[in-house]
């Protein structure tokens, strides 16, 4: 077990690490934690808690099945068979449950491994408690799911059996809470009667909190539809104020993902996932239109406004990860994991093209495109370096680390053989990393645009890669995010800028998972760009006008441009004010009478000096007229000459 090696496995870029487990791993600061429900030195192999460090070292943190100090302070049996994964708090303490063992010897427990390595039994199930209905009765029994840490820092979870209702399986499960001071509370007892009909029974999944502190989960049985222990499962809500609701009963008739009326899913084996908008997502192990009477399961959504939607039906035909058309996955016993872009990831226990159908890894994109990422059951390069069997039959969920790598487990498979073909493995699909953010051009005039580019270390996967974008300056705005499409390593976006009075450096940043990269964009105030005179030639004494163009709009304070003429024959204002947001401004030029043609150089200076020439000409004869064009001899006529401008002082 100490020989761990990361191996690239085409075509899905999966990486195989050999470890016996069936739980969903948890990744914290690069270290991975999980449980094995078999193996270890005690009993016939009662399981363990393990860690794979960021350096690849494998560590057995605790072996279940021994003798410990139990939660009541006496010496007694440790927990056995840790089917659930590991939950890590902000201090680095690990929490989990075992299906069996504990002080009762049979009904399981809640355990903790502190950040300094001390193992503790926090609660033993199977005793007598105050039930949620206020009477003394049986505690929950057999916790199948992992624990959740609530907004108040307490631990929350479920048990499959126990509680006061129903003789079948000795109770139908509870929702429990364990405070930091050790106080234990039964929050809800499954198996009773609701105003809508039978309550759910036997929650195999844990609890999930929304942003308001309300809890959600599923039960495998119970509810209004079907034949198993009163029904085929439900989705439930327990509000922060303690109100309990059945929000969906599985097993009815719905519009399936293909658009036809057919069977709903049934028997959800995992809890729910919640996105930032309050929409719930999950899976059912069976049901749906494919796979005969039992069905092959589905992915479902309950929107924040309570609409139930069948998103995908397992068991049909799809394009497998190996590129051929073949059987889709079937029976997703694990739940759904959302990435930051709203894509849904998970595994199926059965289905796929290899052997008898040994499961797949899938993603359902936010746009509802379904993709088979990897098919279990073929051959690969195992962690020991030899070519051998891939993993098989995953029955847990998947998880992301902060770098965007995807992890999960397979219950069987890998080269260490057993009755079912191996003891299982931990797998990894590396995610692309954000290599750089760049802008072109790197310097612009305020009011113009620059093009940004994000670059990944490898092509984006089937769901694409969503890079979050930010700017640290109000003078530069960027989209909230940019998506690198499937198969690409780059994507571009537009940076819009506003006018500035002085140079501003804006840092444009992109973030993908925990990696942030930045580029600097310099935003400059405008400069003088052009100077036009109309007309450019005048007779002395006549006016002209000038128009100054800037390279961009003036900043919030406006722009004061210096003007000058090198000739006394042309006079103009010393400055011109161009108001905020304008890109040009005009001014007047007065000229004097000249005796010879004179060139006046007109200059504008704002960041850049621009010049043009005004030609001033003397007045010329433009006309001659006679008061009488015909006279008798001796009769005078008056002649008038007209020049084009004023006569000079000397005439």
Coordinates of C-alpha atoms in Angstrom, one line a residue, residues 4 11 27 133 236 238 256 293 347 405 420 455 464 473 476 494 531-532 557 562:
X4 CA 1.7 5.0 -4.7
X11 CA -8.6 8.5 -23.0
X27 CA -9.2 16.6 -0.1
X133 CA -41.6 13.4 19.3
X236 CA -37.1 16.0 2.7
X238 CA -36.0 20.2 7.9
X256 CA -38.6 12.0 -18.4
X293 CA -39.1 -2.9 -14.5
X347 CA -20.3 7.9 -10.9
X405 CA -8.5 17.9 -9.9
X420 CA -14.9 -9.6 -6.8
X455 CA -4.4 30.3 -21.0
X464 CA -15.3 23.6 -20.3
X473 CA -9.9 49.5 -10.9
X476 CA -11.4 48.9 -16.3
X494 CA -12.9 42.3 -23.6
X531 CA -5.3 70.1 -35.5
X532 CA -7.4 71.3 -38.4
X557 CA -11.9 67.0 -14.9
X562 CA -2.2 75.1 -24.5

